[in-house]
Amino acid sequence: MTTEQKAIVVVDRAALLRAVQASNAVEARNTIPILSNMLVEAAGEKIALTGTDLDMSIRIAVAARCEGQPLATTVAAKRLATLVQSSDDGCQIKLTHESGERDVEMRAGRSLYRLPQIPRDDFPLLPFEDGPAEFTISASAFAAVLARTAEAESDNPARYYLNGTALTIDGDRLVAVATNGFSLASVDLAPAPEGWPTVVVPSKLTALLARLLKDGEGDIRVALNGAASRIRVEWGEDWTITSKLIDGKFPENWAKVLPAPCEDRRVVADSGAVQRAIRRVCEMSQEKTKIIDVVVGEDMLTFRCQSADIGFGEEQVPASGALKDMSARFNSAHLRGAVAAASGDSVALDFGDHGKATVRIAPQAGGGFAGCVHPIQN
């Protein structure tokens, strides 16, 4: 068979390793065979891999050397990703497909694999047409924002419209907001884009973006389609992530849930010390919902947790502030998550009256974050 009847693609292992991250969109178990596959397209000096679960798709293109016919087919996503990851550092990977053949041949160093393919015509694509609303932001900054709201996202299917992070307008600013009904986190993003509606980005996508863009350089473009039912994130020319948005209405009064700052009832403590104290005392409980008592004393925050079966634990963290002699009970995961999301060296906790009102949590030095956690009533 002549070269003209073959598709031959040669790509560095390191580059293909980046591209196979498109498999993050593919569910581990699928009853529809084509959804277990990734679309592989190569021509000229690029190879692009696309994965989808019908709700989200990821397309990543990297540099490659292509000969003969353009390559356009699909192969098992997780298997291809595993083979690339396990190949030797520094090797080149060669993909070959002959017209009419069942398999795509993959060579990596001295290794040879043949991967069954399904024609690309069966692969579903998520259509997207740009609407009028979009904004641009640093890739790493966007990842940091989504990581901070993730702790407050809900996973309750009955309140599906809370199962993600809302991108909404507050005054003249675009903010990211998440709430599970027990805690809330809001982070300032950017100046309000013209015509931006409130949309809810599903938690699967927020987690993926927080991970993929964490150390990313440069800016990303975030755009909505005309119906504001889908969102697209473009990172340079080679990364495109498209996703459906949650079809539900995020609470319009979310800002009213967030208490105003109150210096008269504020306690300031080291953020890391608070997180470590909460984590350690909760070892004294086997309950699924680990409840802790927080006591505000003279220059001290005390965290207590007890269980009839396990025992009792107490940790103290030095603190400063005007508030003294107050106690309240909290879900430990919600409280620790909000303190972690506030980030910064020191965290300011503004407690409500008599331990019965929501505690507001923010970095002492500011930084665009504000969160809150409701106490548990006895």
PDB file of N, CA and C in Angstrom, residues 348 350 355:
ATOM      1  N   ALA A 348     -10.436  36.274  58.798  1.00  0.00           N
ATOM      2  CA  ALA A 348     -11.319  37.025  59.690  1.00  0.00           C
ATOM      3  C   ALA A 348     -12.679  36.345  59.736  1.00  0.00           C
ATOM      4  N   ASP A 350     -16.389  36.824  61.257  1.00  0.00           N
ATOM      5  CA  ASP A 350     -17.347  37.736  61.889  1.00  0.00           C
ATOM      6  C   ASP A 350     -18.554  36.914  62.328  1.00  0.00           C
ATOM      7  N   GLY A 355     -24.169  33.188  68.676  1.00  0.00           N
ATOM      8  CA  GLY A 355     -23.888  31.926  68.005  1.00  0.00           C
ATOM      9  C   GLY A 355     -25.039  31.383  67.192  1.00  0.00           C
TER      10      GLY A 355
END
